[in-house]
mmCIF file of C-alpha atoms in Angstrom:
data_model
loop_
_atom_site.group_PDB
_atom_site.id
_atom_site.type_symbol
_atom_site.label_atom_id
_atom_site.label_comp_id
_atom_site.label_asym_id
_atom_site.label_seq_id
_atom_site.Cartn_x
_atom_site.Cartn_y
_atom_site.Cartn_z
ATOM 1 C CA MET A 24 -67.934 59.023 -136.308
ATOM 2 C CA ALA A 25 -65.257 57.667 -133.974
ATOM 3 C CA VAL A 26 -65.103 54.007 -132.846
ATOM 4 C CA ARG A 27 -66.250 53.722 -129.209
ATOM 5 C CA VAL A 28 -63.822 51.705 -127.271
ATOM 6 C CA VAL A 29 -63.872 50.175 -123.687
ATOM 7 C CA LEU A 30 -60.404 48.977 -122.440
ATOM 8 C CA ALA A 31 -60.599 45.863 -120.026
ATOM 9 C CA ASP A 32 -57.168 44.998 -118.667
ATOM 10 C CA ASP A 33 -56.036 44.737 -114.810
ATOM 11 C CA GLN A 34 -52.818 46.682 -115.357
ATOM 12 C CA PRO A 35 -53.573 50.499 -115.248
ATOM 13 C CA LEU A 36 -50.357 51.226 -116.991
ATOM 14 C CA MET A 37 -51.491 49.083 -120.017
ATOM 15 C CA ARG A 38 -54.919 50.795 -120.050
ATOM 16 C CA THR A 39 -53.276 54.337 -119.863
ATOM 17 C CA GLY A 40 -50.907 53.609 -122.894
ATOM 18 C CA LEU A 41 -53.627 52.303 -124.943
ATOM 19 C CA ARG A 42 -55.752 55.182 -124.091
ATOM 20 C CA VAL A 43 -53.072 57.599 -125.174
ATOM 21 C CA ILE A 44 -52.373 56.099 -128.432
ATOM 22 C CA MET A 45 -56.192 55.849 -129.274
ATOM 23 C CA SER A 46 -56.907 59.559 -128.371
ATOM 24 C CA ASP A 47 -53.839 60.317 -130.575
ATOM 25 C CA ALA A 48 -55.386 58.294 -133.539
ATOM 26 C CA GLY A 49 -58.483 60.775 -133.685
ATOM 27 C CA ASP A 50 -60.844 58.113 -135.052
ATOM 28 C CA LEU A 51 -60.800 55.902 -131.484
ATOM 29 C CA ASP A 52 -62.648 57.152 -128.595
ATOM 30 C CA VAL A 53 -62.027 55.504 -125.245
ATOM 31 C CA VAL A 54 -65.330 55.783 -123.438
ATOM 32 C CA GLY A 55 -64.560 53.388 -120.461
ATOM 33 C CA GLU A 56 -62.066 51.285 -118.709
ATOM 34 C CA ALA A 57 -62.286 48.149 -116.559
ATOM 35 C CA GLY A 58 -60.096 46.152 -114.450
ATOM 36 C CA THR A 59 -61.975 43.045 -114.113
ATOM 37 C CA GLY A 60 -64.076 41.048 -116.655
ATOM 38 C CA ALA A 61 -67.216 41.988 -114.441
ATOM 39 C CA GLU A 62 -66.559 45.528 -114.797
ATOM 40 C CA ALA A 63 -66.156 45.077 -118.640
ATOM 41 C CA VAL A 64 -69.619 43.564 -118.788
ATOM 42 C CA ARG A 65 -71.153 46.324 -116.715
ATOM 43 C CA LEU A 66 -69.597 48.969 -118.812
ATOM 44 C CA VAL A 67 -70.669 47.514 -122.013
ATOM 45 C CA ARG A 68 -74.115 47.235 -120.748
ATOM 46 C CA GLU A 69 -74.175 50.902 -119.505
ATOM 47 C CA LEU A 70 -72.120 52.528 -122.387
ATOM 48 C CA ARG A 71 -72.770 50.111 -125.470
ATOM 49 C CA PRO A 72 -69.288 50.603 -127.212
ATOM 50 C CA ASP A 73 -68.354 49.446 -130.453
ATOM 51 C CA VAL A 74 -65.310 47.424 -129.413
ATOM 52 C CA VAL A 75 -63.826 46.083 -126.108
ATOM 53 C CA VAL A 76 -60.294 45.591 -126.014
ATOM 54 C CA MET A 77 -60.187 42.559 -123.643
ATOM 55 C CA ASP A 78 -57.096 41.101 -121.624
ATOM 56 C CA ILE A 79 -57.719 37.588 -120.513
ATOM 57 C CA ARG A 80 -56.331 37.197 -117.103
ATOM 58 C CA MET A 81 -58.054 39.457 -114.792
ATOM 59 C CA PRO A 82 -59.107 38.934 -111.156
ATOM 60 C CA GLY A 83 -62.412 37.379 -110.585
ATOM 61 C CA MET A 84 -64.285 36.908 -114.078
ATOM 62 C CA ASP A 85 -61.682 36.267 -116.641
ATOM 63 C CA GLY A 86 -61.588 37.687 -120.098
ATOM 64 C CA ILE A 87 -63.018 34.550 -121.653
ATOM 65 C CA GLU A 88 -66.051 34.564 -119.513
ATOM 66 C CA ALA A 89 -66.536 38.264 -119.846
ATOM 67 C CA THR A 90 -66.540 37.872 -123.673
ATOM 68 C CA ARG A 91 -69.123 35.117 -123.650
ATOM 69 C CA LEU A 92 -71.487 37.296 -121.584
ATOM 70 C CA ILE A 93 -70.949 40.405 -123.732
ATOM 71 C CA THR A 94 -71.405 38.496 -127.149
ATOM 72 C CA SER A 95 -74.446 36.408 -125.949
ATOM 73 C CA GLY A 96 -76.314 39.579 -124.948
ATOM 74 C CA GLN A 97 -78.274 42.148 -126.903
ATOM 75 C CA GLU A 98 -75.627 44.484 -127.316
ATOM 76 C CA SER A 99 -73.733 44.662 -130.877
ATOM 77 C CA THR A 100 -70.444 45.209 -129.049
ATOM 78 C CA ARG A 101 -67.429 43.372 -130.618
ATOM 79 C CA VAL A 102 -64.685 41.926 -128.516
ATOM 80 C CA LEU A 103 -60.808 42.115 -129.362
ATOM 81 C CA VAL A 104 -58.708 39.918 -127.191
ATOM 82 C CA LEU A 105 -55.405 41.734 -126.563
ATOM 83 C CA THR A 106 -53.184 39.368 -124.221
ATOM 84 C CA THR A 107 -49.630 38.536 -123.321
ATOM 85 C CA PHE A 108 -50.642 34.969 -123.477
ATOM 86 C CA ASP A 109 -51.220 33.149 -126.727
ATOM 87 C CA ASP A 110 -51.661 29.569 -125.282
ATOM 88 C CA ASP A 111 -53.972 27.466 -127.449
ATOM 89 C CA ASP A 112 -56.557 27.086 -124.723
ATOM 90 C CA TYR A 113 -56.738 30.834 -124.461
ATOM 91 C CA VAL A 114 -57.123 31.242 -128.407
ATOM 92 C CA TYR A 115 -59.776 28.670 -128.701
ATOM 93 C CA GLY A 116 -61.581 29.705 -125.569
ATOM 94 C CA ALA A 117 -61.631 33.132 -126.746
ATOM 95 C CA LEU A 118 -62.869 32.392 -130.139
ATOM 96 C CA ARG A 119 -65.527 29.983 -129.146
ATOM 97 C CA ALA A 120 -66.791 32.839 -126.577
ATOM 98 C CA GLY A 121 -67.463 35.134 -129.339
ATOM 99 C CA ALA A 122 -64.331 37.149 -129.717
ATOM 100 C CA SER A 123 -63.836 38.764 -133.256
ATOM 101 C CA GLY A 124 -59.999 38.828 -132.866
ATOM 102 C CA PHE A 125 -57.245 37.712 -130.952
ATOM 103 C CA LEU A 126 -53.851 39.749 -130.661
ATOM 104 C CA VAL A 127 -50.697 39.544 -128.508
ATOM 105 C CA LYS A 128 -49.344 42.650 -126.763
ATOM 106 C CA ASP A 129 -45.940 42.466 -128.321
ATOM 107 C CA MET A 130 -47.458 43.512 -131.862
ATOM 108 C CA ALA A 131 -46.826 47.012 -132.965
ATOM 109 C CA LEU A 132 -49.150 49.520 -131.772
ATOM 110 C CA GLU A 133 -50.345 50.699 -135.219
ATOM 111 C CA ASP A 134 -51.297 46.957 -135.894
ATOM 112 C CA ILE A 135 -53.367 47.003 -132.705
ATOM 113 C CA LEU A 136 -55.157 50.204 -133.507
ATOM 114 C CA GLY A 137 -55.880 48.695 -137.154
ATOM 115 C CA ALA A 138 -57.207 45.660 -135.511
ATOM 116 C CA VAL A 139 -59.720 47.691 -133.504
ATOM 117 C CA ARG A 140 -60.985 49.370 -136.695
ATOM 118 C CA VAL A 141 -61.211 46.030 -138.446
ATOM 119 C CA VAL A 142 -63.154 44.503 -135.813
ATOM 120 C CA ALA A 143 -65.253 47.690 -135.452
ATOM 121 C CA ALA A 144 -66.216 47.343 -139.163
ATOM 122 C CA GLY A 145 -67.491 43.932 -138.671
ATOM 123 C CA ASP A 146 -64.520 41.586 -139.916
ATOM 124 C CA ALA A 147 -62.400 39.521 -137.837
ATOM 125 C CA LEU A 148 -58.749 39.425 -137.132
ATOM 126 C CA ILE A 149 -56.062 37.166 -135.542
ATOM 127 C CA ALA A 150 -52.403 37.707 -134.876
ATOM 128 C CA PRO A 151 -50.324 35.878 -137.762
ATOM 129 C CA SER A 152 -48.717 33.842 -134.890
ATOM 130 C CA VAL A 153 -51.743 32.504 -133.644
ATOM 131 C CA THR A 154 -53.477 31.923 -137.320
ATOM 132 C CA ARG A 155 -50.295 29.613 -137.951
ATOM 133 C CA ARG A 156 -51.094 27.697 -134.908
ATOM 134 C CA LEU A 157 -54.731 27.404 -135.579
ATOM 135 C CA ILE A 158 -53.887 25.746 -138.834
ATOM 136 C CA GLU A 159 -51.458 23.360 -137.385
ATOM 137 C CA GLU A 160 -53.959 22.400 -134.626
ATOM 138 C CA PHE A 161 -56.476 21.678 -137.118
ATOM 139 C CA ALA A 162 -54.199 19.708 -139.045
ATOM 140 C CA GLY A 163 -53.502 17.602 -136.030
ATOM 141 C CA ARG A 164 -57.369 16.685 -135.502
ATOM 142 C CA PRO A 165 -59.097 13.718 -136.796
ATOM 143 C CA GLU A 166 -61.741 14.400 -139.002
ATOM 144 C CA PRO A 167 -65.126 14.595 -136.877
ATOM 145 C CA ALA A 168 -67.039 11.188 -136.786
ATOM 146 C CA PRO A 169 -70.177 11.550 -138.982
ATOM 147 C CA ALA A 170 -72.538 11.075 -135.872
ATOM 148 C CA ARG A 171 -70.739 13.969 -134.154
ATOM 149 C CA ARG A 172 -70.718 16.500 -136.920
ATOM 150 C CA ARG A 173 -72.454 19.850 -136.782
ATOM 151 C CA THR A 174 -75.711 19.585 -138.882
ATOM 152 C CA LEU A 175 -76.556 22.492 -141.307
ATOM 153 C CA GLU A 176 -80.084 23.112 -141.926
ATOM 154 C CA GLY A 177 -81.755 25.800 -143.950
ATOM 155 C CA ILE A 178 -78.884 26.649 -146.098
ATOM 156 C CA THR A 179 -78.772 26.055 -149.830
ATOM 157 C CA GLU A 180 -76.186 23.942 -151.931
ATOM 158 C CA ARG A 181 -74.587 27.119 -153.098
ATOM 159 C CA GLU A 182 -74.337 28.354 -149.725
ATOM 160 C CA ARG A 183 -72.665 25.396 -148.609
ATOM 161 C CA GLU A 184 -70.326 25.700 -151.479
ATOM 162 C CA VAL A 185 -69.351 29.266 -150.127
ATOM 163 C CA LEU A 186 -69.374 28.061 -146.378
ATOM 164 C CA THR A 187 -66.800 25.475 -147.524
ATOM 165 C CA LEU A 188 -64.481 28.060 -149.064
ATOM 166 C CA VAL A 189 -64.754 30.322 -146.314
ATOM 167 C CA GLY A 190 -63.611 27.232 -144.332
ATOM 168 C CA ARG A 191 -60.630 27.130 -146.378
ATOM 169 C CA GLY A 192 -59.675 30.805 -145.788
ATOM 170 C CA MET A 193 -60.660 32.223 -149.083
ATOM 171 C CA SER A 194 -61.613 35.913 -149.281
ATOM 172 C CA ASN A 195 -64.949 37.001 -150.694
ATOM 173 C CA SER A 196 -62.889 37.976 -153.937
ATOM 174 C CA GLN A 197 -61.204 34.586 -153.941
ATOM 175 C CA ILE A 198 -64.505 32.733 -153.595
ATOM 176 C CA ALA A 199 -66.106 34.806 -156.326
ATOM 177 C CA ASP A 200 -63.210 34.004 -158.768
ATOM 178 C CA HIS A 201 -63.438 30.404 -157.761
ATOM 179 C CA LEU A 202 -67.322 30.140 -158.387
ATOM 180 C CA CYS A 203 -67.399 32.307 -161.309
ATOM 181 C CA PHE A 204 -69.803 35.111 -159.807
ATOM 182 C CA THR A 205 -69.161 38.694 -158.526
ATOM 183 C CA VAL A 206 -67.715 39.964 -155.337
ATOM 184 C CA ALA A 207 -71.233 41.292 -154.451
ATOM 185 C CA THR A 208 -72.970 38.028 -154.876
ATOM 186 C CA ALA A 209 -70.172 36.338 -152.588
ATOM 187 C CA LYS A 210 -70.621 39.016 -149.993
ATOM 188 C CA SER A 211 -74.475 38.361 -150.098
ATOM 189 C CA HIS A 212 -73.884 34.661 -149.815
ATOM 190 C CA VAL A 213 -71.559 35.174 -146.704
ATOM 191 C CA ALA A 214 -73.992 37.562 -145.033
ATOM 192 C CA ARG A 215 -77.122 35.174 -145.638
ATOM 193 C CA LEU A 216 -74.666 32.393 -143.870
ATOM 194 C CA PHE A 217 -74.092 34.833 -140.843
ATOM 195 C CA THR A 218 -77.937 35.000 -140.483
ATOM 196 C CA LYS A 219 -78.891 31.433 -141.092
ATOM 197 C CA LEU A 220 -76.287 29.731 -139.093
ATOM 198 C CA GLY A 221 -76.118 32.549 -136.263
ATOM 199 C CA ALA A 222 -72.441 33.165 -136.908
ATOM 200 C CA ARG A 223 -71.037 35.934 -135.129
ATOM 201 C CA ASP A 224 -68.301 36.947 -138.026
ATOM 202 C CA ARG A 225 -65.733 34.804 -140.393
ATOM 203 C CA VAL A 226 -63.938 33.331 -137.624
ATOM 204 C CA HIS A 227 -67.262 31.619 -136.571
ATOM 205 C CA LEU A 228 -67.941 30.430 -139.922
ATOM 206 C CA VAL A 229 -64.677 28.991 -140.265
ATOM 207 C CA ILE A 230 -65.135 26.752 -136.998
ATOM 208 C CA ILE A 231 -68.616 25.853 -138.171
ATOM 209 C CA ALA A 232 -67.308 24.562 -141.442
ATOM 210 C CA TYR A 233 -64.626 22.420 -139.763
ATOM 211 C CA GLU A 234 -67.454 21.283 -137.117
ATOM 212 C CA ALA A 235 -69.810 20.268 -139.929
ATOM 213 C CA GLY A 236 -67.054 18.259 -141.812
ATOM 214 C CA LEU A 237 -67.074 20.507 -144.996
ATOM 215 C CA VAL A 238 -63.386 21.060 -144.659
ATOM 216 C CA ALA A 239 -60.996 18.404 -143.830
ATOM 217 C CA PRO A 240 -57.742 19.445 -141.687
ATOM 218 C CA PRO A 241 -54.649 19.488 -143.966
ATOM 219 C CA LYS A 242 -52.604 16.842 -144.415
#
């Protein structure tokens, strides 16, 4: 079954280009286009697509606010931010609003198509240049004071260990090797963390791990 996509960008040429390459891909189906954040939110409610490819700078409601409204609703639609601007404020704003991915428009077209598929499958993806800056930004932060750390209630000690390793950027197979159990067990622990912590995806788990003080910024 094709991945159903809504394109949200205030540049018609950008939407046209993406629609053409997605149509050629065969497994991606553009079901709607929006030129503003408000239009994107309306289309998601009407069409319930799998993924919204979302620009940030748009007239009226921007892409970050639109992302927040989409991910906080009842829809299962996931948001992939695709923008010219990879400013740190945009990156963190988009991820905290619930985006499952953040890409910049100068990436190869095949990489953009691949990212749509990855996000539709329930995973998260961030452009390599943005990932490097995320790590650098965390490295520059002081560790959260105990009084300000996020509290983690209802998770087991093993799940806490898994969350710590997710926060360090480990994959499920690396977590399985580190804790000496199967990849299937690692996946089960991560899935339970999604449910118990209300996390949207792996990116959100990383943020939670840092906010809870489980992962110290690299020195």
